[in-house]
PDB file of N, CA and C in Angstrom:
ATOM      1  N   UNK A  26     -13.986  23.103  -6.986  1.00 82.00           N
ATOM      2  CA  UNK A  26     -13.643  22.454  -8.242  1.00 82.00           C
ATOM      3  C   UNK A  26     -12.126  22.321  -8.340  1.00 82.00           C
ATOM      4  N   UNK A  27     -11.696  21.252  -9.001  1.00 85.00           N
ATOM      5  CA  UNK A  27     -10.267  20.992  -9.147  1.00 85.00           C
ATOM      6  C   UNK A  27      -9.885  20.990 -10.626  1.00 85.00           C
ATOM      7  N   UNK A  28      -8.587  21.132 -10.891  1.00 89.00           N
ATOM      8  CA  UNK A  28      -8.077  21.175 -12.262  1.00 89.00           C
ATOM      9  C   UNK A  28      -7.879  19.790 -12.860  1.00 89.00           C
ATOM     10  N   UNK A  29      -7.395  18.834 -12.043  1.00 88.00           N
ATOM     11  CA  UNK A  29      -7.036  17.515 -12.558  1.00 88.00           C
ATOM     12  C   UNK A  29      -7.474  16.445 -11.567  1.00 88.00           C
ATOM     13  N   UNK A  30      -8.011  15.349 -12.093  1.00 89.00           N
ATOM     14  CA  UNK A  30      -8.220  14.135 -11.305  1.00 89.00           C
ATOM     15  C   UNK A  30      -7.389  13.053 -11.961  1.00 89.00           C
ATOM     16  N   UNK A  31      -6.469  12.465 -11.192  1.00 87.00           N
ATOM     17  CA  UNK A  31      -5.620  11.380 -11.676  1.00 87.00           C
ATOM     18  C   UNK A  31      -6.101  10.093 -11.029  1.00 87.00           C
ATOM     19  N   UNK A  32      -6.622   9.185 -11.838  1.00 88.00           N
ATOM     20  CA  UNK A  32      -7.159   7.913 -11.346  1.00 88.00           C
ATOM     21  C   UNK A  32      -6.117   6.821 -11.536  1.00 88.00           C
ATOM     22  N   UNK A  33      -5.570   6.352 -10.431  1.00 83.00           N
ATOM     23  CA  UNK A  33      -4.600   5.268 -10.477  1.00 83.00           C
ATOM     24  C   UNK A  33      -5.204   3.965  -9.956  1.00 83.00           C
ATOM     25  N   UNK A  34      -6.515   3.946  -9.711  1.00 78.00           N
ATOM     26  CA  UNK A  34      -7.194   2.768  -9.180  1.00 78.00           C
ATOM     27  C   UNK A  34      -8.025   2.085 -10.256  1.00 78.00           C
ATOM     28  N   UNK A  35      -8.804   2.847 -11.011  1.00 76.00           N
ATOM     29  CA  UNK A  35      -9.574   2.287 -12.117  1.00 76.00           C
ATOM     30  C   UNK A  35     -10.874   1.623 -11.729  1.00 76.00           C
ATOM     31  N   UNK A  36     -11.408   1.962 -10.579  1.00 80.00           N
ATOM     32  CA  UNK A  36     -12.688   1.396 -10.156  1.00 80.00           C
ATOM     33  C   UNK A  36     -13.802   1.924 -11.068  1.00 80.00           C
ATOM     34  N   UNK A  37     -14.733   1.075 -11.437  1.00 84.00           N
ATOM     35  CA  UNK A  37     -15.837   1.472 -12.317  1.00 84.00           C
ATOM     36  C   UNK A  37     -16.585   2.654 -11.705  1.00 84.00           C
ATOM     37  N   UNK A  38     -16.826   3.686 -12.510  1.00 87.00           N
ATOM     38  CA  UNK A  38     -17.561   4.862 -12.063  1.00 87.00           C
ATOM     39  C   UNK A  38     -16.694   6.003 -11.572  1.00 87.00           C
ATOM     40  N   UNK A  39     -15.389   5.777 -11.430  1.00 88.00           N
ATOM     41  CA  UNK A  39     -14.516   6.836 -10.938  1.00 88.00           C
ATOM     42  C   UNK A  39     -14.525   8.040 -11.877  1.00 88.00           C
ATOM     43  N   UNK A  40     -14.478   7.803 -13.171  1.00 91.00           N
ATOM     44  CA  UNK A  40     -14.497   8.896 -14.138  1.00 91.00           C
ATOM     45  C   UNK A  40     -15.770   9.712 -14.055  1.00 91.00           C
ATOM     46  N   UNK A  41     -16.898   9.043 -13.889  1.00 92.00           N
ATOM     47  CA  UNK A  41     -18.170   9.759 -13.773  1.00 92.00           C
ATOM     48  C   UNK A  41     -18.217  10.596 -12.498  1.00 92.00           C
ATOM     49  N   UNK A  42     -17.673  10.066 -11.398  1.00 89.00           N
ATOM     50  CA  UNK A  42     -17.621  10.838 -10.154  1.00 89.00           C
ATOM     51  C   UNK A  42     -16.676  12.026 -10.298  1.00 89.00           C
ATOM     52  N   UNK A  43     -15.596  11.844 -11.056  1.00 91.00           N
ATOM     53  CA  UNK A  43     -14.635  12.934 -11.257  1.00 91.00           C
ATOM     54  C   UNK A  43     -15.268  14.112 -11.981  1.00 91.00           C
ATOM     55  N   UNK A  44     -16.197  13.852 -12.874  1.00 92.00           N
ATOM     56  CA  UNK A  44     -16.828  14.930 -13.644  1.00 92.00           C
ATOM     57  C   UNK A  44     -17.546  15.933 -12.738  1.00 92.00           C
ATOM     58  N   UNK A  45     -17.968  15.481 -11.557  1.00 91.00           N
ATOM     59  CA  UNK A  45     -18.693  16.361 -10.630  1.00 91.00           C
ATOM     60  C   UNK A  45     -17.772  17.337  -9.912  1.00 91.00           C
ATOM     61  N   UNK A  46     -16.460  17.057  -9.875  1.00 90.00           N
ATOM     62  CA  UNK A  46     -15.543  17.927  -9.126  1.00 90.00           C
ATOM     63  C   UNK A  46     -14.573  18.697 -10.019  1.00 90.00           C
ATOM     64  N   UNK A  47     -14.523  18.366 -11.310  1.00 92.00           N
ATOM     65  CA  UNK A  47     -13.600  19.055 -12.213  1.00 92.00           C
ATOM     66  C   UNK A  47     -14.167  20.397 -12.669  1.00 92.00           C
ATOM     67  N   UNK A  48     -13.314  21.407 -12.706  1.00 91.00           N
ATOM     68  CA  UNK A  48     -13.730  22.724 -13.172  1.00 91.00           C
ATOM     69  C   UNK A  48     -13.780  22.734 -14.697  1.00 91.00           C
ATOM     70  N   UNK A  49     -14.435  23.739 -15.269  1.00 95.00           N
ATOM     71  CA  UNK A  49     -14.441  23.929 -16.719  1.00 95.00           C
ATOM     72  C   UNK A  49     -12.982  24.080 -17.166  1.00 95.00           C
ATOM     73  N   UNK A  50     -12.564  23.322 -18.147  1.00 93.00           N
ATOM     74  CA  UNK A  50     -11.171  23.319 -18.596  1.00 93.00           C
ATOM     75  C   UNK A  50     -10.316  22.285 -17.884  1.00 93.00           C
ATOM     76  N   UNK A  51     -10.906  21.529 -16.950  1.00 92.00           N
ATOM     77  CA  UNK A  51     -10.158  20.524 -16.204  1.00 92.00           C
ATOM     78  C   UNK A  51      -9.959  19.248 -16.998  1.00 92.00           C
ATOM     79  N   UNK A  52      -9.168  18.331 -16.418  1.00 93.00           N
ATOM     80  CA  UNK A  52      -8.810  17.094 -17.105  1.00 93.00           C
ATOM     81  C   UNK A  52      -8.927  15.908 -16.161  1.00 93.00           C
ATOM     82  N   UNK A  53      -9.536  14.843 -16.661  1.00 93.00           N
ATOM     83  CA  UNK A  53      -9.576  13.551 -15.962  1.00 93.00           C
ATOM     84  C   UNK A  53      -8.580  12.636 -16.659  1.00 93.00           C
ATOM     85  N   UNK A  54      -7.635  12.078 -15.891  1.00 91.00           N
ATOM     86  CA  UNK A  54      -6.625  11.175 -16.440  1.00 91.00           C
ATOM     87  C   UNK A  54      -6.727   9.849 -15.706  1.00 91.00           C
ATOM     88  N   UNK A  55      -6.848   8.768 -16.462  1.00 90.00           N
ATOM     89  CA  UNK A  55      -6.854   7.445 -15.855  1.00 90.00           C
ATOM     90  C   UNK A  55      -5.654   6.660 -16.349  1.00 90.00           C
ATOM     91  N   UNK A  56      -5.030   5.953 -15.438  1.00 84.00           N
ATOM     92  CA  UNK A  56      -3.886   5.107 -15.798  1.00 84.00           C
ATOM     93  C   UNK A  56      -4.332   3.704 -16.168  1.00 84.00           C
ATOM     94  N   UNK A  57      -5.638   3.427 -16.031  1.00 79.00           N
ATOM     95  CA  UNK A  57      -6.122   2.068 -16.238  1.00 79.00           C
ATOM     96  C   UNK A  57      -7.189   1.965 -17.317  1.00 79.00           C
ATOM     97  N   UNK A  58      -7.441   3.038 -18.053  1.00 70.00           N
ATOM     98  CA  UNK A  58      -8.297   2.965 -19.227  1.00 70.00           C
ATOM     99  C   UNK A  58      -9.789   3.017 -19.006  1.00 70.00           C
ATOM    100  N   UNK A  59     -10.273   3.222 -17.783  1.00 81.00           N
ATOM    101  CA  UNK A  59     -11.703   3.289 -17.502  1.00 81.00           C
ATOM    102  C   UNK A  59     -12.162   4.736 -17.630  1.00 81.00           C
ATOM    103  N   UNK A  60     -12.583   5.150 -18.835  1.00 90.00           N
ATOM    104  CA  UNK A  60     -12.991   6.532 -19.074  1.00 90.00           C
ATOM    105  C   UNK A  60     -14.396   6.793 -18.543  1.00 90.00           C
ATOM    106  N   UNK A  61     -14.706   8.060 -18.324  1.00 92.00           N
ATOM    107  CA  UNK A  61     -16.049   8.449 -17.896  1.00 92.00           C
ATOM    108  C   UNK A  61     -17.041   8.165 -19.012  1.00 92.00           C
ATOM    109  N   UNK A  62     -18.265   7.821 -18.653  1.00 92.00           N
ATOM    110  CA  UNK A  62     -19.274   7.514 -19.669  1.00 92.00           C
ATOM    111  C   UNK A  62     -19.784   8.780 -20.354  1.00 92.00           C
ATOM    112  N   UNK A  63     -19.703   9.928 -19.682  1.00 90.00           N
ATOM    113  CA  UNK A  63     -20.078  11.201 -20.306  1.00 90.00           C
ATOM    114  C   UNK A  63     -19.220  12.305 -19.704  1.00 90.00           C
ATOM    115  N   UNK A  64     -18.888  13.292 -20.535  1.00 92.00           N
ATOM    116  CA  UNK A  64     -18.021  14.386 -20.106  1.00 92.00           C
ATOM    117  C   UNK A  64     -18.838  15.570 -19.599  1.00 92.00           C
ATOM    118  N   UNK A  65     -18.327  16.208 -18.560  1.00 91.00           N
ATOM    119  CA  UNK A  65     -18.898  17.478 -18.120  1.00 91.00           C
ATOM    120  C   UNK A  65     -18.471  18.545 -19.128  1.00 91.00           C
ATOM    121  N   UNK A  66     -19.237  19.616 -19.208  1.00 91.00           N
ATOM    122  CA  UNK A  66     -18.954  20.694 -20.151  1.00 91.00           C
ATOM    123  C   UNK A  66     -17.556  21.266 -19.919  1.00 91.00           C
ATOM    124  N   UNK A  67     -16.745  21.313 -20.979  1.00 94.00           N
ATOM    125  CA  UNK A  67     -15.416  21.909 -20.905  1.00 94.00           C
ATOM    126  C   UNK A  67     -14.360  21.042 -20.265  1.00 94.00           C
ATOM    127  N   UNK A  68     -14.659  19.782 -19.997  1.00 95.00           N
ATOM    128  CA  UNK A  68     -13.707  18.872 -19.363  1.00 95.00           C
ATOM    129  C   UNK A  68     -13.229  17.862 -20.400  1.00 95.00           C
ATOM    130  N   UNK A  69     -11.939  17.524 -20.346  1.00 94.00           N
ATOM    131  CA  UNK A  69     -11.413  16.500 -21.248  1.00 94.00           C
ATOM    132  C   UNK A  69     -10.926  15.321 -20.421  1.00 94.00           C
ATOM    133  N   UNK A  70     -10.774  14.195 -21.092  1.00 94.00           N
ATOM    134  CA  UNK A  70     -10.259  13.012 -20.405  1.00 94.00           C
ATOM    135  C   UNK A  70      -9.216  12.323 -21.258  1.00 94.00           C
ATOM    136  N   UNK A  71      -8.280  11.673 -20.586  1.00 91.00           N
ATOM    137  CA  UNK A  71      -7.188  10.963 -21.241  1.00 91.00           C
ATOM    138  C   UNK A  71      -7.010   9.613 -20.559  1.00 91.00           C
ATOM    139  N   UNK A  72      -6.737   8.596 -21.344  1.00 88.00           N
ATOM    140  CA  UNK A  72      -6.400   7.279 -20.803  1.00 88.00           C
ATOM    141  C   UNK A  72      -4.951   6.992 -21.168  1.00 88.00           C
ATOM    142  N   UNK A  73      -4.137   6.738 -20.170  1.00 82.00           N
ATOM    143  CA  UNK A  73      -2.729   6.422 -20.376  1.00 82.00           C
ATOM    144  C   UNK A  73      -2.517   4.959 -20.030  1.00 82.00           C
ATOM    145  N   UNK A  74      -2.290   4.149 -21.022  1.00 72.00           N
ATOM    146  CA  UNK A  74      -2.044   2.726 -20.790  1.00 72.00           C
ATOM    147  C   UNK A  74      -0.570   2.536 -20.436  1.00 72.00           C
ATOM    148  N   UNK A  75      -0.304   2.173 -19.202  1.00 63.00           N
ATOM    149  CA  UNK A  75       1.065   2.045 -18.723  1.00 63.00           C
ATOM    150  C   UNK A  75       1.495   0.580 -18.698  1.00 63.00           C
ATOM    151  N   UNK A  76       1.541  -0.038 -19.870  1.00 62.00           N
ATOM    152  CA  UNK A  76       1.971  -1.428 -19.910  1.00 62.00           C
ATOM    153  C   UNK A  76       3.479  -1.531 -20.090  1.00 62.00           C
ATOM    154  N   UNK A  77       4.153  -0.409 -20.179  1.00 63.00           N
ATOM    155  CA  UNK A  77       5.601  -0.376 -20.115  1.00 63.00           C
ATOM    156  C   UNK A  77       5.988   0.942 -19.461  1.00 63.00           C
ATOM    157  N   UNK A  78       7.191   1.013 -18.948  1.00 62.00           N
ATOM    158  CA  UNK A  78       7.616   2.198 -18.230  1.00 62.00           C
ATOM    159  C   UNK A  78       7.718   3.377 -19.187  1.00 62.00           C
ATOM    160  N   UNK A  79       6.981   4.439 -18.874  1.00 68.00           N
ATOM    161  CA  UNK A  79       7.011   5.673 -19.654  1.00 68.00           C
ATOM    162  C   UNK A  79       7.248   6.816 -18.671  1.00 68.00           C
ATOM    163  N   UNK A  80       8.492   7.084 -18.384  1.00 78.00           N
ATOM    164  CA  UNK A  80       8.817   8.044 -17.336  1.00 78.00           C
ATOM    165  C   UNK A  80       8.475   9.475 -17.690  1.00 78.00           C
ATOM    166  N   UNK A  81       8.216   9.774 -18.970  1.00 82.00           N
ATOM    167  CA  UNK A  81       7.890  11.168 -19.312  1.00 82.00           C
ATOM    168  C   UNK A  81       6.612  11.634 -18.623  1.00 82.00           C
ATOM    169  N   UNK A  82       5.651  10.740 -18.393  1.00 79.00           N
ATOM    170  CA  UNK A  82       4.435  11.115 -17.672  1.00 79.00           C
ATOM    171  C   UNK A  82       4.758  11.473 -16.221  1.00 79.00           C
ATOM    172  N   UNK A  83       5.548  10.633 -15.588  1.00 81.00           N
ATOM    173  CA  UNK A  83       5.925  10.896 -14.202  1.00 81.00           C
ATOM    174  C   UNK A  83       6.798  12.142 -14.097  1.00 81.00           C
ATOM    175  N   UNK A  84       7.687  12.346 -15.071  1.00 88.00           N
ATOM    176  CA  UNK A  84       8.528  13.549 -15.079  1.00 88.00           C
ATOM    177  C   UNK A  84       7.675  14.811 -15.200  1.00 88.00           C
ATOM    178  N   UNK A  85       6.626  14.751 -16.024  1.00 87.00           N
ATOM    179  CA  UNK A  85       5.736  15.902 -16.187  1.00 87.00           C
ATOM    180  C   UNK A  85       5.004  16.203 -14.879  1.00 87.00           C
ATOM    181  N   UNK A  86       4.501  15.162 -14.213  1.00 85.00           N
ATOM    182  CA  UNK A  86       3.831  15.362 -12.927  1.00 85.00           C
ATOM    183  C   UNK A  86       4.795  15.931 -11.890  1.00 85.00           C
ATOM    184  N   UNK A  87       6.024  15.421 -11.875  1.00 88.00           N
ATOM    185  CA  UNK A  87       7.041  15.910 -10.947  1.00 88.00           C
ATOM    186  C   UNK A  87       7.297  17.397 -11.174  1.00 88.00           C
ATOM    187  N   UNK A  88       7.407  17.810 -12.434  1.00 92.00           N
ATOM    188  CA  UNK A  88       7.634  19.220 -12.753  1.00 92.00           C
ATOM    189  C   UNK A  88       6.464  20.084 -12.279  1.00 92.00           C
ATOM    190  N   UNK A  89       5.233  19.597 -12.425  1.00 89.00           N
ATOM    191  CA  UNK A  89       4.071  20.349 -11.954  1.00 89.00           C
ATOM    192  C   UNK A  89       4.114  20.530 -10.438  1.00 89.00           C
ATOM    193  N   UNK A  90       4.460  19.462  -9.711  1.00 89.00           N
ATOM    194  CA  UNK A  90       4.529  19.535  -8.252  1.00 89.00           C
ATOM    195  C   UNK A  90       5.640  20.491  -7.833  1.00 89.00           C
ATOM    196  N   UNK A  91       6.831  20.322  -8.414  1.00 93.00           N
ATOM    197  CA  UNK A  91       7.969  21.170  -8.038  1.00 93.00           C
ATOM    198  C   UNK A  91       7.743  22.629  -8.411  1.00 93.00           C
ATOM    199  N   UNK A  92       6.986  22.881  -9.470  1.00 93.00           N
ATOM    200  CA  UNK A  92       6.693  24.245  -9.893  1.00 93.00           C
ATOM    201  C   UNK A  92       5.508  24.872  -9.188  1.00 93.00           C
ATOM    202  N   UNK A  93       4.897  24.133  -8.263  1.00 91.00           N
ATOM    203  CA  UNK A  93       3.771  24.659  -7.522  1.00 91.00           C
ATOM    204  C   UNK A  93       2.464  24.684  -8.301  1.00 91.00           C
ATOM    205  N   UNK A  94       2.415  24.004  -9.448  1.00 89.00           N
ATOM    206  CA  UNK A  94       1.202  23.991 -10.264  1.00 89.00           C
ATOM    207  C   UNK A  94       0.281  22.830  -9.911  1.00 89.00           C
ATOM    208  N   UNK A  95       0.771  21.890  -9.119  1.00 86.00           N
ATOM    209  CA  UNK A  95      -0.020  20.734  -8.710  1.00 86.00           C
ATOM    210  C   UNK A  95       0.277  20.460  -7.248  1.00 86.00           C
ATOM    211  N   UNK A  96      -0.749  20.461  -6.431  1.00 85.00           N
ATOM    212  CA  UNK A  96      -0.586  20.176  -5.008  1.00 85.00           C
ATOM    213  C   UNK A  96      -1.223  18.828  -4.698  1.00 85.00           C
ATOM    214  N   UNK A  97      -0.527  18.061  -3.916  1.00 84.00           N
ATOM    215  CA  UNK A  97      -1.021  16.745  -3.502  1.00 84.00           C
ATOM    216  C   UNK A  97      -1.551  16.891  -2.068  1.00 84.00           C
ATOM    217  N   UNK A  98      -2.794  16.505  -1.864  1.00 88.00           N
ATOM    218  CA  UNK A  98      -3.414  16.601  -0.541  1.00 88.00           C
ATOM    219  C   UNK A  98      -3.454  15.210   0.081  1.00 88.00           C
ATOM    220  N   UNK A  99      -2.853  15.086   1.249  1.00 90.00           N
ATOM    221  CA  UNK A  99      -2.904  13.828   2.004  1.00 90.00           C
ATOM    222  C   UNK A  99      -4.002  13.984   3.054  1.00 90.00           C
ATOM    223  N   UNK A 100      -5.078  13.226   2.910  1.00 91.00           N
ATOM    224  CA  UNK A 100      -6.211  13.320   3.828  1.00 91.00           C
ATOM    225  C   UNK A 100      -5.935  12.602   5.143  1.00 91.00           C
ATOM    226  N   UNK A 101      -5.238  11.475   5.055  1.00 92.00           N
ATOM    227  CA  UNK A 101      -4.963  10.682   6.256  1.00 92.00           C
ATOM    228  C   UNK A 101      -3.770   9.771   5.988  1.00 92.00           C
ATOM    229  N   UNK A 102      -3.045   9.459   7.053  1.00 94.00           N
ATOM    230  CA  UNK A 102      -1.920   8.526   6.969  1.00 94.00           C
ATOM    231  C   UNK A 102      -2.147   7.416   7.987  1.00 94.00           C
ATOM    232  N   UNK A 103      -1.992   6.178   7.538  1.00 93.00           N
ATOM    233  CA  UNK A 103      -2.187   5.016   8.397  1.00 93.00           C
ATOM    234  C   UNK A 103      -0.889   4.205   8.434  1.00 93.00           C
ATOM    235  N   UNK A 104      -0.575   3.614   9.588  1.00 91.00           N
ATOM    236  CA  UNK A 104       0.553   2.678   9.608  1.00 91.00           C
ATOM    237  C   UNK A 104       0.194   1.439   8.794  1.00 91.00           C
ATOM    238  N   UNK A 105       1.179   0.787   8.235  1.00 87.00           N
ATOM    239  CA  UNK A 105       0.951  -0.380   7.386  1.00 87.00           C
ATOM    240  C   UNK A 105       0.117  -1.444   8.106  1.00 87.00           C
ATOM    241  N   UNK A 106       0.286  -1.568   9.405  1.00 86.00           N
ATOM    242  CA  UNK A 106      -0.490  -2.557  10.159  1.00 86.00           C
ATOM    243  C   UNK A 106      -1.993  -2.266  10.129  1.00 86.00           C
ATOM    244  N   UNK A 107      -2.375  -1.025   9.832  1.00 90.00           N
ATOM    245  CA  UNK A 107      -3.790  -0.635   9.791  1.00 90.00           C
ATOM    246  C   UNK A 107      -4.311  -0.526   8.364  1.00 90.00           C
ATOM    247  N   UNK A 108      -3.756  -1.316   7.455  1.00 86.00           N
ATOM    248  CA  UNK A 108      -4.140  -1.223   6.043  1.00 86.00           C
ATOM    249  C   UNK A 108      -5.628  -1.493   5.829  1.00 86.00           C
ATOM    250  N   UNK A 109      -6.208  -2.401   6.601  1.00 88.00           N
ATOM    251  CA  UNK A 109      -7.643  -2.689   6.447  1.00 88.00           C
ATOM    252  C   UNK A 109      -8.470  -1.446   6.770  1.00 88.00           C
ATOM    253  N   UNK A 110      -8.088  -0.702   7.786  1.00 91.00           N
ATOM    254  CA  UNK A 110      -8.788   0.534   8.146  1.00 91.00           C
ATOM    255  C   UNK A 110      -8.614   1.589   7.042  1.00 91.00           C
ATOM    256  N   UNK A 111      -7.421   1.653   6.448  1.00 88.00           N
ATOM    257  CA  UNK A 111      -7.168   2.608   5.359  1.00 88.00           C
ATOM    258  C   UNK A 111      -8.026   2.285   4.139  1.00 88.00           C
ATOM    259  N   UNK A 112      -8.127   1.012   3.801  1.00 86.00           N
ATOM    260  CA  UNK A 112      -8.944   0.602   2.659  1.00 86.00           C
ATOM    261  C   UNK A 112     -10.418   0.907   2.936  1.00 86.00           C
ATOM    262  N   UNK A 113     -10.858   0.642   4.149  1.00 89.00           N
ATOM    263  CA  UNK A 113     -12.251   0.925   4.510  1.00 89.00           C
ATOM    264  C   UNK A 113     -12.535   2.427   4.394  1.00 89.00           C
ATOM    265  N   UNK A 114     -11.619   3.260   4.847  1.00 88.00           N
ATOM    266  CA  UNK A 114     -11.798   4.712   4.744  1.00 88.00           C
ATOM    267  C   UNK A 114     -11.858   5.142   3.286  1.00 88.00           C
ATOM    268  N   UNK A 115     -11.025   4.553   2.461  1.00 85.00           N
ATOM    269  CA  UNK A 115     -10.999   4.882   1.033  1.00 85.00           C
ATOM    270  C   UNK A 115     -12.310   4.504   0.356  1.00 85.00           C
ATOM    271  N   UNK A 116     -12.847   3.362   0.703  1.00 84.00           N
ATOM    272  CA  UNK A 116     -14.069   2.868   0.061  1.00 84.00           C
ATOM    273  C   UNK A 116     -15.319   3.638   0.476  1.00 84.00           C
ATOM    274  N   UNK A 117     -15.232   4.419   1.551  1.00 85.00           N
ATOM    275  CA  UNK A 117     -16.390   5.222   1.969  1.00 85.00           C
ATOM    276  C   UNK A 117     -16.678   6.320   0.957  1.00 85.00           C
ATOM    277  N   UNK A 118     -15.670   6.726   0.176  1.00 76.00           N
ATOM    278  CA  UNK A 118     -15.875   7.707  -0.879  1.00 76.00           C
ATOM    279  C   UNK A 118     -16.002   9.142  -0.424  1.00 76.00           C
ATOM    280  N   UNK A 119     -15.717   9.449   0.820  1.00 74.00           N
ATOM    281  CA  UNK A 119     -15.860  10.816   1.325  1.00 74.00           C
ATOM    282  C   UNK A 119     -14.525  11.533   1.430  1.00 74.00           C
ATOM    283  N   UNK A 120     -13.450  10.854   1.139  1.00 71.00           N
ATOM    284  CA  UNK A 120     -12.121  11.417   1.323  1.00 71.00           C
ATOM    285  C   UNK A 120     -11.809  12.460   0.258  1.00 71.00           C
ATOM    286  N   UNK A 121     -11.322  13.608   0.682  1.00 80.00           N
ATOM    287  CA  UNK A 121     -10.797  14.621  -0.239  1.00 80.00           C
ATOM    288  C   UNK A 121      -9.287  14.580  -0.061  1.00 80.00           C
ATOM    289  N   UNK A 122      -8.594  14.050  -1.051  1.00 82.00           N
ATOM    290  CA  UNK A 122      -7.153  13.867  -0.959  1.00 82.00           C
ATOM    291  C   UNK A 122      -6.808  12.398  -0.970  1.00 82.00           C
ATOM    292  N   UNK A 123      -5.556  12.129  -0.773  1.00 86.00           N
ATOM    293  CA  UNK A 123      -5.053  10.755  -0.808  1.00 86.00           C
ATOM    294  C   UNK A 123      -4.965  10.171   0.599  1.00 86.00           C
ATOM    295  N   UNK A 124      -5.090   8.873   0.660  1.00 88.00           N
ATOM    296  CA  UNK A 124      -4.838   8.136   1.889  1.00 88.00           C
ATOM    297  C   UNK A 124      -3.486   7.465   1.718  1.00 88.00           C
ATOM    298  N   UNK A 125      -2.604   7.724   2.665  1.00 90.00           N
ATOM    299  CA  UNK A 125      -1.232   7.222   2.557  1.00 90.00           C
ATOM    300  C   UNK A 125      -0.980   6.151   3.626  1.00 90.00           C
ATOM    301  N   UNK A 126      -0.065   5.255   3.313  1.00 88.00           N
ATOM    302  CA  UNK A 126       0.394   4.250   4.266  1.00 88.00           C
ATOM    303  C   UNK A 126       1.836   4.567   4.649  1.00 88.00           C
ATOM    304  N   UNK A 127       2.123   4.529   5.948  1.00 87.00           N
ATOM    305  CA  UNK A 127       3.510   4.717   6.383  1.00 87.00           C
ATOM    306  C   UNK A 127       4.119   3.345   6.638  1.00 87.00           C
ATOM    307  N   UNK A 128       5.309   3.164   6.150  1.00 83.00           N
ATOM    308  CA  UNK A 128       6.004   1.886   6.261  1.00 83.00           C
ATOM    309  C   UNK A 128       7.206   2.073   7.174  1.00 83.00           C
ATOM    310  N   UNK A 129       7.243   1.239   8.214  1.00 67.00           N
ATOM    311  CA  UNK A 129       8.385   1.280   9.114  1.00 67.00           C
ATOM    312  C   UNK A 129       8.263   2.202  10.276  1.00 67.00           C
TER     313      UNK A 129
END
């Protein structure tokens, strides 16, 4: 179980899938407004509409990472030329962590 799921993609159903991995007291945050259709027990959700730059959200995340309270897991890194393979891996839905693209 994880403490936070941050959805920066907004694909339909992401919030519902997040409820299965969040621990009691965890939080689902979406940057695109697609909330889960039902909440797991003890889990909260927030929708942050980023239609203008609001750096306080990013500053808060930065502080969590720098303070060791939030760890970012990179599952795989692909060169930019292999973006189609990276997207295909992401769409399989089995990835634990982020898929990153290396540029240059």
